[in-house]
Coordinates of C-alpha atoms and ligand atoms in Angstrom, one line a residue:
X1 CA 29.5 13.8 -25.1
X2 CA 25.9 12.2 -24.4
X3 CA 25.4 11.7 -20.4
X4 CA 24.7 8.5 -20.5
X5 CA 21.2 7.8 -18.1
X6 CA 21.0 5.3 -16.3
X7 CA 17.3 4.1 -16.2
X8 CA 16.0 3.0 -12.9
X9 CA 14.5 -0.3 -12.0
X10 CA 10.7 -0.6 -10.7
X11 CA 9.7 -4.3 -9.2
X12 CA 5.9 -4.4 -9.2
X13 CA 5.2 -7.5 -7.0
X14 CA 1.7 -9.5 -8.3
X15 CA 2.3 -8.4 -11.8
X16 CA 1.1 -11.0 -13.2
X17 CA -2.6 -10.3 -11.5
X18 CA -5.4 -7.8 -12.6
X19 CA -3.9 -4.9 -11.4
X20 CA -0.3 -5.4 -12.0
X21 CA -1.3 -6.2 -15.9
X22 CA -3.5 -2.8 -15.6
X23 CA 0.1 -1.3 -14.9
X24 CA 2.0 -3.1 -17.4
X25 CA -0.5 -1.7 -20.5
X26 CA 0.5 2.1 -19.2
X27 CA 4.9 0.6 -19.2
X28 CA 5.7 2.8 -21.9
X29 CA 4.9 5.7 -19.7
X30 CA 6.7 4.5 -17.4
X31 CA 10.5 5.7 -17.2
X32 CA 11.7 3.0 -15.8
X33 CA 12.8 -0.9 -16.2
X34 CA 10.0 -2.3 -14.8
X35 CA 9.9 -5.8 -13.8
X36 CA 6.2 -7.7 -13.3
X37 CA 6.2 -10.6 -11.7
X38 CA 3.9 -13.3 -10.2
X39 CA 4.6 -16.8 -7.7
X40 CA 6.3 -18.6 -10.5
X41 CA 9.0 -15.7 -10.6
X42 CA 9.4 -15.4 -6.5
X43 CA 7.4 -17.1 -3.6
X44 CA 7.4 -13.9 -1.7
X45 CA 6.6 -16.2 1.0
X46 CA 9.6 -17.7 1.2
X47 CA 12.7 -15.0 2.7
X48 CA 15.9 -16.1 0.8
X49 CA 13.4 -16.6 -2.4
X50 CA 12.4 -12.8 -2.0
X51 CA 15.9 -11.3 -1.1
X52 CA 17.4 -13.4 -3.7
X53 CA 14.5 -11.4 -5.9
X54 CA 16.0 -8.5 -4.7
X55 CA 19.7 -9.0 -5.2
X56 CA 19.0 -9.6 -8.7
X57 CA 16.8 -6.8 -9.6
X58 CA 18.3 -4.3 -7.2
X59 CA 14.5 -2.5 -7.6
X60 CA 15.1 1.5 -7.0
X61 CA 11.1 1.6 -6.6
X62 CA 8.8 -1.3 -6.0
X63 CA 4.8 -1.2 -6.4
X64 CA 3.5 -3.7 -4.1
X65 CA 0.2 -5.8 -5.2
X66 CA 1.1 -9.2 -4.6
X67 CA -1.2 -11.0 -1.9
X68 CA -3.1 -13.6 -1.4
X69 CA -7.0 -12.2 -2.7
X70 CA -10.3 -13.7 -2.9
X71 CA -13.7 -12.1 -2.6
X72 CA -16.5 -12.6 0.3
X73 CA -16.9 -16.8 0.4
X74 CA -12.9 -17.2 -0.2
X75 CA -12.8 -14.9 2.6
X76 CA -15.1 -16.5 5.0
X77 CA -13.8 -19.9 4.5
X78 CA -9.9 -19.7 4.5
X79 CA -9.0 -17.6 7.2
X80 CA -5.8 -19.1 8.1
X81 CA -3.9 -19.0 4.2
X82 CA -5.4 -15.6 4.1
X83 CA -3.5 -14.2 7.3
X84 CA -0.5 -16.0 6.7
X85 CA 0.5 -15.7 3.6
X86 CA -0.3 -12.4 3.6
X87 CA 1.4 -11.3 7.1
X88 CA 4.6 -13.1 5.0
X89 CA 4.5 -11.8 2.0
X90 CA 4.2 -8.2 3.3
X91 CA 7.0 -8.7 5.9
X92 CA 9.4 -10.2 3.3
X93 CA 8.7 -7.6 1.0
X94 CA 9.1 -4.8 3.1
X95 CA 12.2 -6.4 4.6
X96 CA 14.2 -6.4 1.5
X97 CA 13.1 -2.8 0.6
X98 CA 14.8 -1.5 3.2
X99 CA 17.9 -4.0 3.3
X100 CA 18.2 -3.1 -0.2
X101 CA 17.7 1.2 0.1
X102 CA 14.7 0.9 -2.3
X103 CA 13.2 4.5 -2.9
X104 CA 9.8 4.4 -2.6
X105 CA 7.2 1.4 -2.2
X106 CA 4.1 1.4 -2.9
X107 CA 1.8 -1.1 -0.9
X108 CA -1.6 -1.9 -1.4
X109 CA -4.8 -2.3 1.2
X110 CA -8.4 -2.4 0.9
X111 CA -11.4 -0.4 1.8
X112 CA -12.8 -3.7 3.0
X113 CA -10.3 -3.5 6.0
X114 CA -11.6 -0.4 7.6
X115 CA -14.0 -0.9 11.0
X116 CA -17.2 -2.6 10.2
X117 CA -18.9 -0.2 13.1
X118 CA -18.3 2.8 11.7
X119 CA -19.5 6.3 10.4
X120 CA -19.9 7.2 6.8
X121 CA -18.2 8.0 4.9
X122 CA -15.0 5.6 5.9
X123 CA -11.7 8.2 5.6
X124 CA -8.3 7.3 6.1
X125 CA -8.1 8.6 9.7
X126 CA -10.2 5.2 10.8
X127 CA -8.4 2.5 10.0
X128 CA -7.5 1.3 13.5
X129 CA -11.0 2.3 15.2
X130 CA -12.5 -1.0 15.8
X131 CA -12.8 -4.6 14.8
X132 CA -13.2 -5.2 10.7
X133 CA -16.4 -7.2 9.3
X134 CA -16.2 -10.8 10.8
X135 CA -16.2 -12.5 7.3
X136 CA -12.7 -11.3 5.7
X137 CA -11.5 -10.3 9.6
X138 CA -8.2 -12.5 8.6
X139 CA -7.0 -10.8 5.4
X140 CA -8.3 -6.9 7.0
X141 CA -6.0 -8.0 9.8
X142 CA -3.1 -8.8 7.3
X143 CA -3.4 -5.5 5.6
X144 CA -3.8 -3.4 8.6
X145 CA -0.3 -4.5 9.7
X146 CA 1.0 -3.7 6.4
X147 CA -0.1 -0.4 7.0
X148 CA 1.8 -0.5 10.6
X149 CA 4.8 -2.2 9.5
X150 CA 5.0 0.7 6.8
X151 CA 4.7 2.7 9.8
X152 CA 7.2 1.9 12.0
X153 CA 10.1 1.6 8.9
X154 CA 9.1 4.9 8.1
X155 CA 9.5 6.1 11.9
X156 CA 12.7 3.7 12.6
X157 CA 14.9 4.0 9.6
X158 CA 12.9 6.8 7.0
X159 CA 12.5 5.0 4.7
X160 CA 9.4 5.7 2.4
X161 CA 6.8 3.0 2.1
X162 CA 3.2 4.0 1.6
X163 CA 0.2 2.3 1.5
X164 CA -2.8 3.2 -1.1
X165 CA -6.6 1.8 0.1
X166 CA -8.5 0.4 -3.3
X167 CA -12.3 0.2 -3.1
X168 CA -13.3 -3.0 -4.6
X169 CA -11.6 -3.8 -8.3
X170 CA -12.7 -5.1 -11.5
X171 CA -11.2 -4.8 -14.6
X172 CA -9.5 -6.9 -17.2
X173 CA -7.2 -10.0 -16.4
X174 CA -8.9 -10.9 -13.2
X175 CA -10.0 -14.1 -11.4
X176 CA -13.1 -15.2 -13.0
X177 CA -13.3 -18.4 -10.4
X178 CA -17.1 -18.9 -9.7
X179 CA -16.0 -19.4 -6.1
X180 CA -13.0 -17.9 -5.1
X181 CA -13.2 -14.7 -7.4
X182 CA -15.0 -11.2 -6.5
X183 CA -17.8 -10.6 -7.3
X184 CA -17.7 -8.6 -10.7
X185 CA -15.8 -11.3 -12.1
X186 CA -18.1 -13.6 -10.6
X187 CA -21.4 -12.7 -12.0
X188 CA -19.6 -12.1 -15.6
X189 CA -18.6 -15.7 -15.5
X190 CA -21.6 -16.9 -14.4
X191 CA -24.0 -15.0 -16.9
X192 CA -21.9 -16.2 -19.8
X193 CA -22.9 -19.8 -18.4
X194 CA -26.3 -19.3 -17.7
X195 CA -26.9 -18.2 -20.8
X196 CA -25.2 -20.8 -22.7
X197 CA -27.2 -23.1 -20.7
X198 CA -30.4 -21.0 -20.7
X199 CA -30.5 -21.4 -17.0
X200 CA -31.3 -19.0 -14.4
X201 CA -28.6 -16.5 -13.9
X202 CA -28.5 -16.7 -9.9
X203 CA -26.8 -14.4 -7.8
X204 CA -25.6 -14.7 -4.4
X205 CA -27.2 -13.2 -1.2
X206 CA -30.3 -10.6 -1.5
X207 CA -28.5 -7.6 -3.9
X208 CA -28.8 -5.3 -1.5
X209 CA -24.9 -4.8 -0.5
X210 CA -23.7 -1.8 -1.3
X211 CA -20.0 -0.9 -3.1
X212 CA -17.9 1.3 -4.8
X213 CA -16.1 -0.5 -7.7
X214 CA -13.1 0.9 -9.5
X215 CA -12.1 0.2 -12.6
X216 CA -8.1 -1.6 -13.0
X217 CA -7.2 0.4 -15.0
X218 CA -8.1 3.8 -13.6
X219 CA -6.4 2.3 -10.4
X220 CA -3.0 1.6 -12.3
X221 CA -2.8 5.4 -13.5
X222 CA -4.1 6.5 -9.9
X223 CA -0.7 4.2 -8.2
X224 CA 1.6 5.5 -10.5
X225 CA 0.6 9.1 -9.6
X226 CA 1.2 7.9 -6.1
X227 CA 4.7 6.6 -7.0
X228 CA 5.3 9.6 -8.7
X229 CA 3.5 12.4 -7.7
X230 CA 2.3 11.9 -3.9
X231 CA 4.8 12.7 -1.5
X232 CA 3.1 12.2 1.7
X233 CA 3.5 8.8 3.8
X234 CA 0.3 8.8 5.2
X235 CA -2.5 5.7 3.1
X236 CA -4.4 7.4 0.7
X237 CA -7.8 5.8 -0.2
X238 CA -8.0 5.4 -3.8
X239 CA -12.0 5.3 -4.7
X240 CA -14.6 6.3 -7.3
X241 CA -16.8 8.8 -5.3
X242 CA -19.5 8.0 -2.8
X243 CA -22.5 9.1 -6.0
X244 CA -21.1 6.2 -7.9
X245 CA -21.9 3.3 -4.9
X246 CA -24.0 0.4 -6.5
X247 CA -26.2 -1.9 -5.5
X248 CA -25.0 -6.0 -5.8
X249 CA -28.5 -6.4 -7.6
X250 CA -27.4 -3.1 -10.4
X251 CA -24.7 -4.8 -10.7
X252 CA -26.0 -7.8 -11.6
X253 CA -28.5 -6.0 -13.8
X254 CA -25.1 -4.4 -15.8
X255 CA -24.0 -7.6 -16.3
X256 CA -26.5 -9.4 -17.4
X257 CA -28.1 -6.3 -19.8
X258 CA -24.6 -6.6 -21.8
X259 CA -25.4 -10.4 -22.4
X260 CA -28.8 -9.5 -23.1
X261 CA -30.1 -11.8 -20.6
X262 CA -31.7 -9.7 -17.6
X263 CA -34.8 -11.4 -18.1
X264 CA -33.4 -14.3 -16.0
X265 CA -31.8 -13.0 -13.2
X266 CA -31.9 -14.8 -9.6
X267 CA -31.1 -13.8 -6.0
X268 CA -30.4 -17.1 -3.7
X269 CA -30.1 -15.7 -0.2
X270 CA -28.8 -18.7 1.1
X271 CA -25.6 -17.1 0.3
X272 CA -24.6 -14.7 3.0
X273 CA -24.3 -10.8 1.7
X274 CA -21.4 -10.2 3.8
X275 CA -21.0 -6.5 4.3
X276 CA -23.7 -4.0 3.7
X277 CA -21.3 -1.3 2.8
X278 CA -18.3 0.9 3.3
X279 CA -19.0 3.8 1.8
X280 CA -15.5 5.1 1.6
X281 CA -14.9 9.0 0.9
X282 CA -12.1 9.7 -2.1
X283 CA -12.0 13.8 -0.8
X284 CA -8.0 13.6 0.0
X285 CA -7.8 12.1 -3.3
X286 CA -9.0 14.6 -5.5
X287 CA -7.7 17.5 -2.9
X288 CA -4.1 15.9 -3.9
X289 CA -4.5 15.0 -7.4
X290 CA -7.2 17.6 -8.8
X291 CA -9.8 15.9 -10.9
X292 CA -9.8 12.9 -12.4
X293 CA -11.9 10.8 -14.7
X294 CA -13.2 7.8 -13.3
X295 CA -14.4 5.2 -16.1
X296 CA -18.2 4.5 -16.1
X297 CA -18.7 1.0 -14.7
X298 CA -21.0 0.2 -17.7
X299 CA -18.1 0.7 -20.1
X300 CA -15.7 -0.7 -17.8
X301 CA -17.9 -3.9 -17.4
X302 CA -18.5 -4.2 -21.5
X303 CA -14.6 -4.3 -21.7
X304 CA -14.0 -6.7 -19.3
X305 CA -16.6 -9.4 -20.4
X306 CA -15.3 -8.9 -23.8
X307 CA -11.8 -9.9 -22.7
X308 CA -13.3 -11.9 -20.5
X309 CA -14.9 -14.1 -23.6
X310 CA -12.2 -13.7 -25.9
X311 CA -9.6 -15.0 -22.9
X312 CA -12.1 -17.2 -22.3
X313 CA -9.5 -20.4 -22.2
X314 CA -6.8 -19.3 -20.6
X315 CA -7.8 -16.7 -17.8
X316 CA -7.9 -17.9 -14.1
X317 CA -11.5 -18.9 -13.7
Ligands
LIG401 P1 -4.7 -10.8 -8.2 O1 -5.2 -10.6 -9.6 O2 -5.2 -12.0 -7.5 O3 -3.1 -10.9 -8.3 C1 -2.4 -11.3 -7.2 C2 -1.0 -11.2 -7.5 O4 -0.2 -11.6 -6.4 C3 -0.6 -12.2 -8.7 O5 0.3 -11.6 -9.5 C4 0.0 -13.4 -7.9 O6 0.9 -14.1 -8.7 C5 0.7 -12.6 -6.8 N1 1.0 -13.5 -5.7 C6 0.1 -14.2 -5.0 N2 0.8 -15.0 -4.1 C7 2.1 -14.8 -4.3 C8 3.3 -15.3 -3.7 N3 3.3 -16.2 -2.7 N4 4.5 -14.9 -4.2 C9 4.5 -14.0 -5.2 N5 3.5 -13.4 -5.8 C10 2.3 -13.9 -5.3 O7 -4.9 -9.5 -7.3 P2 -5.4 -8.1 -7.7 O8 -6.9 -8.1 -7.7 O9 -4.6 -7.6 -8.9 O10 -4.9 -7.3 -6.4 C11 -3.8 -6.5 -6.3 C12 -3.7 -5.9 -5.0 O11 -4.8 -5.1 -4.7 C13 -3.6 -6.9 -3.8 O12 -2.7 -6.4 -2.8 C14 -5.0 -6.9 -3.2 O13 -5.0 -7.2 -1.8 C15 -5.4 -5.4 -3.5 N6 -6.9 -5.2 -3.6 C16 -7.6 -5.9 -4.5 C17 -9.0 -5.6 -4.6 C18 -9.9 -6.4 -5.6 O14 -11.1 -6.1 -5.5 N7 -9.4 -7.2 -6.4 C19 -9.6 -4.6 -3.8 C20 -8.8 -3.9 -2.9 C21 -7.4 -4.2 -2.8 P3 0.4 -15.4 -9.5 O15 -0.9 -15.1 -10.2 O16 1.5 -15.7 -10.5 O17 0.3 -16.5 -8.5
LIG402 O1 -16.5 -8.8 -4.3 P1 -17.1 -9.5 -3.1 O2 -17.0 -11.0 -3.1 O3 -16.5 -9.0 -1.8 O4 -18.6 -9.1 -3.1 P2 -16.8 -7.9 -0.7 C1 -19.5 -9.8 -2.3 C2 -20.9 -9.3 -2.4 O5 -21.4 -9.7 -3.7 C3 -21.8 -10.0 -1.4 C4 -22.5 -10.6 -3.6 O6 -22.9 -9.1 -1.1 C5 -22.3 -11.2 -2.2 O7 -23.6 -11.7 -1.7 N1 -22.4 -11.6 -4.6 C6 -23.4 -12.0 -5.4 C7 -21.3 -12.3 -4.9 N2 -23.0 -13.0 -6.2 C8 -21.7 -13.2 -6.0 C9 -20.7 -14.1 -6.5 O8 -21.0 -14.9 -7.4 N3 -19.4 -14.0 -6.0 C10 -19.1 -13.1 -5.0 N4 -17.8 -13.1 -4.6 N5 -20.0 -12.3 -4.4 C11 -14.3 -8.3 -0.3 C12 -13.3 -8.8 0.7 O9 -15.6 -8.1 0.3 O10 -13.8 -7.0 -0.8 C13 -12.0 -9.0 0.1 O11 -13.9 -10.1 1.2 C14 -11.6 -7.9 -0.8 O12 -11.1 -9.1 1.1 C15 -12.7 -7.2 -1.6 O13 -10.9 -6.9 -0.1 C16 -12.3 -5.8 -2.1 O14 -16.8 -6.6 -1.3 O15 -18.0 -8.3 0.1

């Protein structure tokens, strides 16, 4: 007689955002029912909504993205919904996990988070070594007790939650707001209206910033080897190398080549840079995982401002 399999269930919290719809193209390689849901599904805000969530799904694994995200000016000028409703979300989440025996969760950080006083390049030892950059201080807090709170489960009741640290993200399915987005997203929203306008294409702060931008969908592969593959419970930055860190003004320059419009481009340094960088090293990576092929971001920036143009009504923007 077949043994009948039972499949196991995977909750991926903010799967309805950029990342969690980089997961959901790769489901079929997934061998498990997965579940992607966003705030209309569950306010993970809100306790009973989230064990109610939990009760119903009965998740074996859960990948958790959801969180309240913004780039630099959301940042700097909402402080308070970016602690809180992070700090509950997290809690909630992590909560339920272990009320409900969940396997493995996966949470996710930020290389943003680490110490802004600090020695290059940022590894995962850090984290707790000073004070993060004063202008996204409220959200690196947030995370930073994720990470402890993952912590102190693991240490009180062994459970296994573990927390991956993205560089910055771009990809497909992101928040193209012109003020609240990051800054990929950003700058292709903006050059597509500059040009339709034949207007400068201005860009905010001097350029000079530097980052290390991963591509969604490289990240999505990268978590599920976590899930998978990585059995340690110590944070594991997930990065493109240190050669691949950009400047905000090549950036720019990317962007606007693909819309054949760098002839206009515009730095207004009224807007504050933020962050100069935070070079953060991807070594225990590719000691753990071997090599991997990171997407050039030239190719990863043509495909998202061509879905970006053909979503063009109906993404968040
Ligand atoms: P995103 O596109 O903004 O998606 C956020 C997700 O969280 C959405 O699915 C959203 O659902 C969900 N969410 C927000 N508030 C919620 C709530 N109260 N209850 C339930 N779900 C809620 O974010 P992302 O860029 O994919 O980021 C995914 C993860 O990576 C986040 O943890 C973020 O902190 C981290 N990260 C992002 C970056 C970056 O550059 N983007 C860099 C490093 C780390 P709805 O859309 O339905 O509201
Ligand atoms: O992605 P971003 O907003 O966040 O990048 P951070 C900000 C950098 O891009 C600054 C420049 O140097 C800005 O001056 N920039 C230029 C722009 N034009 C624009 C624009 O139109 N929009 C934006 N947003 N920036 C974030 C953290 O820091 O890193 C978040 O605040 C998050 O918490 C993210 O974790 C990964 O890289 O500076």
């Amino acid at each position: 007689m077949f043994q009948f399999i039972m499949k196991l269930n995977m909750l991926i919290t903010g799967g309805t955002g950029m990342v969690g719809q980089s997961i959901k193209k790769m489901q079929e390689n997934i061998p498990f029912n997965c579940y992607f849901l966003g705030s209309k599904d569950c306010d993970l805000t809100n306790y009973e909504e989230t064990k109610k969530l939990f009760s119903k799904i009965k998740p074996d694994y859960v990948i958790h993205l959801a969180a309240c995200v913004g780039g630099l000016y959301k940042n700097m000028n909402n402080k308070v919904e970016m602690f809180e409703k992070n700090i509950l979300i997290n809690t909630h989440v992590l909560k339920c996990c272990y009320e409900f025996n969940v396997k493995k969760c996966v949470c996710c950080l930020s290389t943003c988070i680490f110490p802004d006083k600090i020695t290059y390049p940022i590894d995962e030892t850090m984290l707790h070594n000073g004070p993060p950059h004063d202008s996204n201080d409220a959200y690196a807090y947030a995370k930073r007790m994720l990470e402890k709170h993952c912590e102190f489960y693991n240490n009180n009741f062994n459970t296994n939650f573990v927390c991956v640290i993205p560089t910055n993200i771009y990809g497909t399915h992101d928040n193209y707001n012109l003020e609240d987005s990051h800054v990929i997203p950003g700058l292709i929203h903006k050059c597509y209206l500059a040009k339709l306008s034949k207007e400068k294409f201005v860009v905010k702060g001097t350029g000079k910033p530097l980052r290390q931008f991963i591509y969604s969908n490289d990240l999505a592969k990268l978590i599920l080897w976590v899930a998978s593959s990585y059995k340690s419970k110590e944070s594991i930055i997930l990065s493109v190398g240190e050669k691949e860190e950009v400047s905000i003004k090549e950036v720019a320059i990317i962007i606007a080549k693909i819309y054949d419009y760098e002839e206009n481009i515009e730095f207004d340094t009224k807007f504050s840079d933020g962050q100069y960088k935070k070079t953060a090293s991807n070594k225990k990576l590719i000691e753990n995982i071997g090599e991997f092929e990171f997407t050039p971001i030239q190719v990863g920036v043509q495909e998202s401002i061509q879905w970006f143009i053909s979503n063009y009504n109906n993404c968040r923007k």
